[in-house]
Amino acid sequence: EGNSFIYEMSAKDFSDHFTDNNGKPQVMTNHSVFLYPDVNKLPKIPPKATYNTFSRYRKLHDYITNHKGKFSPVDAIHAMSLVAAHTIDKDEGATYPIPCRTFWRLLYDLDDLTLQVRFYLRDGKKDPKTGDPTLIFTKPYEFKLNVKK
């Protein structure tokens, strides 16, 4: 139906927060949406901080906003590739910079009752703009839920 909401609980006072989608796709990364409801007021992030939660949120928001028509599985895979972890990051709370990689990528088809998964194998060539490696994944593995009627 396209209806969704985001439920979050405040770490400060344990209050509940619901964000309705109002008929539009929603984005979630690793920060509370209720604390940053306006994408135009997200904190400024250095361009090389590709794995930062606000950077990833903006990339997904911009992709969804500029997309024309209905989203396809190929569109979903592309969106995930825009925000895949493939960097050495010191912003995630580690004492020293650590390699961050997306280990798997899942695509659910709720109509067809399928799940497609690809697993990270190794780093590929470095991106000349960011210095981050590309990611090499397995071929897709697909699973189907068989429902007896």
Coordinates of N, CA and C in Angstrom, one line a residue:
E1 N 0.8 -1.2 0.0 CA 0.0 0.0 0.0 C 0.9 1.3 0.0
G2 N 2.1 1.2 0.4 CA 3.0 2.3 0.5 C 2.9 3.1 1.8
N3 N 2.2 2.6 2.8 CA 2.1 3.3 4.1 C 3.2 2.8 5.0
S4 N 3.8 3.7 5.7 CA 4.8 3.3 6.6 C 5.0 4.4 7.7
F5 N 5.7 4.1 8.8 CA 6.0 5.0 9.8 C 7.4 4.6 10.4
I6 N 8.0 5.5 11.0 CA 9.3 5.2 11.7 C 9.0 5.4 13.2
Y7 N 9.3 4.4 14.0 CA 9.1 4.4 15.4 C 10.5 4.6 16.1
E8 N 10.7 5.5 16.9 CA 11.9 5.7 17.6 C 11.6 6.1 19.1
M9 N 12.6 5.6 20.0 CA 12.4 6.0 21.4 C 13.6 6.9 21.8
S10 N 13.3 7.9 22.4 CA 14.3 8.9 22.9 C 15.3 8.2 23.9
A11 N 16.6 8.3 23.7 CA 17.5 7.8 24.6 C 17.6 8.7 25.8
K12 N 17.1 9.9 25.7 CA 17.2 10.9 26.8 C 16.1 10.7 27.8
D13 N 14.8 10.5 27.4 CA 13.7 10.4 28.3 C 12.8 9.2 28.0
F14 N 13.2 8.3 27.1 CA 12.4 7.1 26.7 C 11.1 7.4 26.2
S15 N 10.8 8.7 25.7 CA 9.6 9.0 25.1 C 9.5 8.4 23.7
D16 N 8.3 8.1 23.3 CA 8.0 7.5 21.9 C 7.8 8.5 20.9
H17 N 8.4 8.3 19.7 CA 8.2 9.2 18.6 C 7.9 8.4 17.3
F18 N 6.8 8.9 16.6 CA 6.4 8.3 15.4 C 6.5 9.3 14.3
T19 N 7.1 8.9 13.2 CA 7.2 9.8 12.0 C 6.4 9.1 10.8
D20 N 5.3 9.6 10.4 CA 4.5 9.1 9.3 C 5.1 9.4 8.0
N21 N 4.9 8.6 7.0 CA 5.5 8.8 5.7 C 4.7 9.7 4.8
N22 N 3.4 10.0 5.1 CA 2.5 10.8 4.3 C 2.5 10.4 2.9
G23 N 2.6 9.1 2.6 CA 2.5 8.6 1.3 C 3.8 8.7 0.5
K24 N 4.9 9.0 1.1 CA 6.2 9.1 0.5 C 7.2 8.1 1.1
P25 N 8.2 7.7 0.3 CA 9.3 6.9 0.9 C 10.0 7.6 2.0
Q26 N 10.5 6.8 3.0 CA 11.2 7.3 4.1 C 12.6 6.8 4.2
V27 N 13.5 7.6 4.8 CA 14.9 7.2 4.9 C 15.2 7.1 6.4
M28 N 16.0 6.0 6.7 CA 16.6 5.8 8.0 C 18.0 5.5 7.8
T29 N 18.9 6.1 8.6 CA 20.3 5.7 8.7 C 20.6 5.4 10.2
N30 N 21.6 6.1 10.8 CA 22.0 5.8 12.1 C 21.8 7.0 13.1
H31 N 20.9 7.8 12.8 CA 20.5 8.9 13.7 C 19.0 9.0 13.8
S32 N 18.6 9.6 14.9 CA 17.1 9.7 15.1 C 16.5 10.7 14.2
V33 N 15.5 10.2 13.4 CA 14.8 11.1 12.5 C 14.1 12.2 13.2
F34 N 13.5 11.8 14.4 CA 12.7 12.8 15.1 C 13.5 14.0 15.6
L35 N 14.8 13.7 15.8 CA 15.7 14.8 16.2 C 16.1 15.7 15.1
Y36 N 16.1 15.2 13.9 CA 16.5 15.9 12.7 C 15.4 15.8 11.6
P37 N 14.3 16.4 11.8 CA 13.2 16.2 10.9 C 13.3 16.9 9.5
D38 N 14.2 17.9 9.5 CA 14.4 18.7 8.3 C 15.7 18.4 7.7
V39 N 15.7 17.8 6.5 CA 17.0 17.4 5.8 C 17.8 18.7 5.5
N40 N 17.2 19.8 5.4 CA 18.0 21.1 5.1 C 18.7 21.6 6.4
K41 N 18.4 21.0 7.5 CA 19.1 21.4 8.8 C 20.0 20.4 9.4
L42 N 20.4 19.4 8.6 CA 21.3 18.4 9.1 C 22.7 19.0 9.3
P43 N 23.5 18.5 10.2 CA 24.8 19.1 10.4 C 25.7 19.0 9.2
K44 N 26.6 19.9 9.0 CA 27.5 19.9 7.8 C 28.5 18.8 8.1
I45 N 28.8 18.1 7.0 CA 29.7 16.9 7.1 C 30.8 17.1 6.0
P46 N 32.1 16.8 6.4 CA 33.1 16.9 5.3 C 32.8 15.9 4.2
P47 N 33.1 16.3 2.9 CA 32.8 15.5 1.8 C 33.4 14.1 1.8
K48 N 34.5 13.9 2.5 CA 35.1 12.6 2.5 C 34.6 11.7 3.6
A49 N 33.7 12.2 4.4 CA 33.1 11.4 5.5 C 31.9 10.7 4.9
T50 N 32.2 9.7 4.0 CA 31.1 9.1 3.2 C 30.2 8.2 4.1
Y51 N 30.7 7.7 5.2 CA 29.9 6.7 6.0 C 29.2 7.4 7.1
N52 N 29.3 8.7 7.3 CA 28.7 9.5 8.3 C 27.1 9.3 8.1
T53 N 26.4 9.2 9.2 CA 25.0 9.0 9.1 C 24.2 10.1 8.4
F54 N 24.7 11.3 8.6 CA 24.0 12.5 7.9 C 24.3 12.5 6.4
S55 N 25.5 12.2 6.1 CA 25.9 12.1 4.7 C 25.1 11.0 4.0
R56 N 25.0 9.8 4.6 CA 24.2 8.8 4.0 C 22.7 9.1 3.9
Y57 N 22.2 9.8 4.9 CA 20.8 10.2 4.9 C 20.5 11.2 3.7
R58 N 21.4 12.1 3.6 CA 21.2 13.1 2.5 C 21.3 12.5 1.1
K59 N 22.3 11.5 0.9 CA 22.4 10.8 -0.4 C 21.1 10.1 -0.7
L60 N 20.5 9.4 0.3 CA 19.3 8.6 0.1 C 18.1 9.6 -0.2
H61 N 18.0 10.6 0.6 CA 17.0 11.6 0.5 C 17.0 12.2 -0.9
D62 N 18.2 12.6 -1.4 CA 18.3 13.2 -2.7 C 18.0 12.3 -3.8
Y63 N 18.4 11.0 -3.7 CA 18.1 10.0 -4.7 C 16.6 9.8 -4.7
I64 N 15.9 9.6 -3.6 CA 14.5 9.4 -3.6 C 13.7 10.6 -4.1
T65 N 14.1 11.8 -3.7 CA 13.5 13.1 -4.1 C 13.6 13.2 -5.7
N66 N 14.7 12.9 -6.2 CA 14.9 13.1 -7.7 C 14.4 12.0 -8.5
H67 N 14.0 10.9 -7.9 CA 13.6 9.7 -8.7 C 12.2 9.9 -9.3
K68 N 12.1 9.5 -10.5 CA 10.8 9.6 -11.2 C 10.1 8.3 -11.4
G69 N 8.8 8.2 -11.1 CA 8.1 7.0 -11.2 C 8.2 6.0 -10.1
K70 N 7.7 4.9 -10.3 CA 7.7 3.8 -9.2 C 9.1 3.2 -9.1
F71 N 9.4 2.9 -7.8 CA 10.7 2.3 -7.6 C 10.7 0.8 -7.9
S72 N 11.8 0.4 -8.5 CA 11.9 -1.0 -8.9 C 13.0 -1.7 -8.0
P73 N 13.1 -3.0 -8.1 CA 14.2 -3.7 -7.4 C 15.6 -3.1 -7.8
V74 N 15.8 -2.8 -9.0 CA 17.1 -2.2 -9.5 C 17.3 -0.9 -8.8
D75 N 16.3 -0.1 -8.7 CA 16.4 1.2 -8.0 C 16.8 1.0 -6.5
A76 N 16.2 0.0 -5.9 CA 16.5 -0.2 -4.5 C 18.0 -0.7 -4.3
I77 N 18.4 -1.5 -5.2 CA 19.8 -2.0 -5.2 C 20.8 -0.8 -5.4
H78 N 20.4 0.1 -6.3 CA 21.2 1.3 -6.6 C 21.2 2.2 -5.3
A79 N 20.1 2.4 -4.7 CA 20.0 3.2 -3.5 C 21.0 2.6 -2.4
M80 N 20.9 1.3 -2.2 CA 21.8 0.7 -1.2 C 23.3 0.9 -1.6
S81 N 23.6 0.8 -2.9 CA 25.0 1.0 -3.3 C 25.5 2.4 -3.0
L82 N 24.6 3.4 -3.0 CA 25.0 4.8 -2.7 C 25.5 5.0 -1.3
V83 N 25.0 4.1 -0.4 CA 25.4 4.3 1.0 C 26.1 3.1 1.6
A84 N 26.6 2.2 0.8 CA 27.3 1.1 1.3 C 28.6 1.5 2.0
A85 N 28.9 0.8 3.1 CA 30.1 1.2 3.9 C 31.3 0.6 3.2
H86 N 32.2 1.5 2.8 CA 33.5 1.1 2.1 C 34.6 2.2 2.4
T87 N 34.9 2.3 3.6 CA 35.8 3.4 4.0 C 36.6 3.0 5.2
I88 N 37.6 3.8 5.6 CA 38.3 3.7 6.9 C 37.7 4.9 7.6
D89 N 37.0 4.6 8.7 CA 36.2 5.6 9.4 C 36.7 5.7 10.9
K90 N 36.7 7.0 11.3 CA 37.0 7.2 12.7 C 35.8 7.9 13.4
D91 N 34.7 8.1 12.6 CA 33.6 8.8 13.2 C 32.6 7.9 13.9
E92 N 32.8 6.6 13.9 CA 31.8 5.7 14.5 C 32.1 5.3 16.0
G93 N 33.0 6.1 16.6 CA 33.2 5.9 18.0 C 34.4 5.0 18.4
A94 N 35.2 4.6 17.4 CA 36.3 3.7 17.6 C 37.5 4.6 18.1
T95 N 38.4 3.9 18.9 CA 39.6 4.6 19.3 C 40.5 5.0 18.2
Y96 N 40.6 4.0 17.2 CA 41.4 4.2 16.0 C 40.6 4.1 14.8
P97 N 41.0 4.6 13.7 CA 40.2 4.4 12.5 C 40.1 2.9 12.1
I98 N 38.9 2.5 11.8 CA 38.6 1.1 11.5 C 38.1 1.0 10.1
P99 N 38.3 -0.2 9.4 CA 37.7 -0.4 8.1 C 36.2 -0.6 8.3
C100 N 35.4 0.0 7.6 CA 33.9 -0.2 7.6 C 33.5 -0.7 6.3
R101 N 32.9 -1.9 6.3 CA 32.4 -2.5 5.0 C 30.9 -3.0 5.2
T102 N 30.2 -2.9 4.2 CA 28.8 -3.5 4.2 C 29.1 -5.0 3.9
F103 N 28.7 -5.8 4.9 CA 28.9 -7.3 4.8 C 27.9 -8.0 3.9
W104 N 26.7 -7.5 3.9 CA 25.6 -8.1 3.1 C 24.6 -7.1 2.6
R105 N 23.9 -7.4 1.6 CA 22.9 -6.5 1.0 C 21.7 -7.3 0.8
L106 N 20.5 -6.9 1.4 CA 19.3 -7.7 1.3 C 18.3 -6.9 0.5
L107 N 17.5 -7.6 -0.3 CA 16.4 -7.0 -1.0 C 15.2 -7.9 -0.8
Y108 N 14.1 -7.4 -0.2 CA 12.9 -8.2 0.1 C 11.9 -7.8 -1.0
D109 N 11.2 -8.8 -1.5 CA 10.0 -8.5 -2.4 C 8.8 -9.1 -1.6
L110 N 8.0 -8.2 -1.0 CA 6.9 -8.6 -0.2 C 5.7 -9.2 -1.0
D111 N 5.7 -8.8 -2.3 CA 4.6 -9.4 -3.1 C 5.0 -10.8 -3.6
D112 N 6.2 -11.0 -3.9 CA 6.7 -12.3 -4.4 C 7.2 -13.2 -3.3
L113 N 7.3 -12.7 -2.1 CA 7.8 -13.4 -0.9 C 9.2 -14.0 -1.2
T114 N 10.0 -13.1 -1.7 CA 11.4 -13.5 -2.0 C 12.4 -12.6 -1.2
L115 N 13.6 -13.1 -1.0 CA 14.7 -12.4 -0.4 C 15.9 -12.7 -1.2
Q116 N 16.5 -11.6 -1.6 CA 17.8 -11.7 -2.4 C 18.9 -11.2 -1.5
V117 N 20.0 -11.9 -1.4 CA 21.1 -11.5 -0.6 C 22.4 -11.7 -1.3
R118 N 23.3 -10.7 -1.1 CA 24.7 -10.8 -1.7 C 25.6 -10.5 -0.5
F119 N 26.7 -11.2 -0.5 CA 27.7 -11.1 0.6 C 29.0 -10.5 0.1
Y120 N 29.6 -9.7 1.0 CA 30.8 -9.0 0.7 C 31.9 -10.1 0.6
L121 N 32.8 -10.0 -0.5 CA 33.9 -10.9 -0.6 C 35.2 -10.2 -0.3
R122 N 35.4 -9.0 -0.9 CA 36.7 -8.3 -0.8 C 36.6 -6.9 -1.3
D123 N 37.6 -6.2 -1.1 CA 37.7 -4.8 -1.7 C 38.1 -4.9 -3.2
G124 N 37.6 -3.9 -3.9 CA 38.0 -3.8 -5.3 C 38.9 -2.6 -5.5
K125 N 38.9 -2.0 -6.7 CA 39.7 -0.9 -7.0 C 39.3 0.3 -6.2
K126 N 40.2 1.3 -6.0 CA 39.9 2.5 -5.2 C 39.2 3.5 -6.1
D127 N 38.3 4.2 -5.5 CA 37.6 5.3 -6.1 C 38.6 6.5 -6.1
P128 N 38.9 7.0 -7.3 CA 39.9 8.1 -7.4 C 39.5 9.4 -6.6
K129 N 38.1 9.6 -6.5 CA 37.6 10.8 -5.9 C 37.8 10.8 -4.4
T130 N 37.4 9.6 -3.8 CA 37.3 9.5 -2.3 C 38.5 8.7 -1.7
G131 N 39.1 7.9 -2.5 CA 40.2 7.0 -2.0 C 39.6 5.7 -1.4
D132 N 38.3 5.6 -1.3 CA 37.6 4.4 -0.8 C 37.6 3.3 -1.8
P133 N 37.7 2.1 -1.3 CA 37.6 1.0 -2.3 C 36.2 0.7 -2.8
T134 N 36.1 0.1 -4.0 CA 34.8 -0.4 -4.4 C 34.6 -1.8 -3.7
L135 N 33.4 -2.3 -3.6 CA 33.2 -3.5 -2.9 C 32.8 -4.6 -3.9
I136 N 33.4 -5.8 -3.7 CA 33.1 -7.0 -4.5 C 32.2 -7.9 -3.7
F137 N 31.0 -8.2 -4.3 CA 30.0 -9.1 -3.6 C 29.9 -10.4 -4.4
T138 N 29.3 -11.3 -3.7 CA 28.9 -12.6 -4.3 C 27.8 -12.4 -5.3
K139 N 27.6 -13.4 -6.1 CA 26.4 -13.3 -7.0 C 25.2 -13.3 -6.0
P140 N 24.0 -12.9 -6.5 CA 22.8 -12.9 -5.6 C 22.3 -14.3 -5.3
Y141 N 22.0 -14.5 -4.1 CA 21.3 -15.8 -3.6 C 19.9 -15.4 -3.4
E142 N 19.0 -16.2 -3.9 CA 17.5 -15.8 -3.8 C 16.8 -17.0 -3.0
F143 N 16.0 -16.6 -2.1 CA 15.2 -17.5 -1.3 C 13.7 -17.1 -1.5
K144 N 12.9 -18.1 -1.5 CA 11.4 -17.8 -1.7 C 10.7 -18.5 -0.5
L145 N 9.7 -17.8 0.0 CA 8.9 -18.3 1.1 C 7.7 -19.0 0.4
N146 N 7.6 -20.3 0.7 CA 6.4 -21.0 0.1 C 5.3 -21.1 1.2
V147 N 4.2 -20.5 0.8 CA 3.1 -20.4 1.8 C 2.0 -21.4 1.3
K148 N 1.6 -22.3 2.2 CA 0.6 -23.3 1.9 C -0.8 -22.6 2.2
K149 N -1.7 -22.8 1.2 CA -3.0 -22.2 1.4 C -4.0 -23.2 1.7

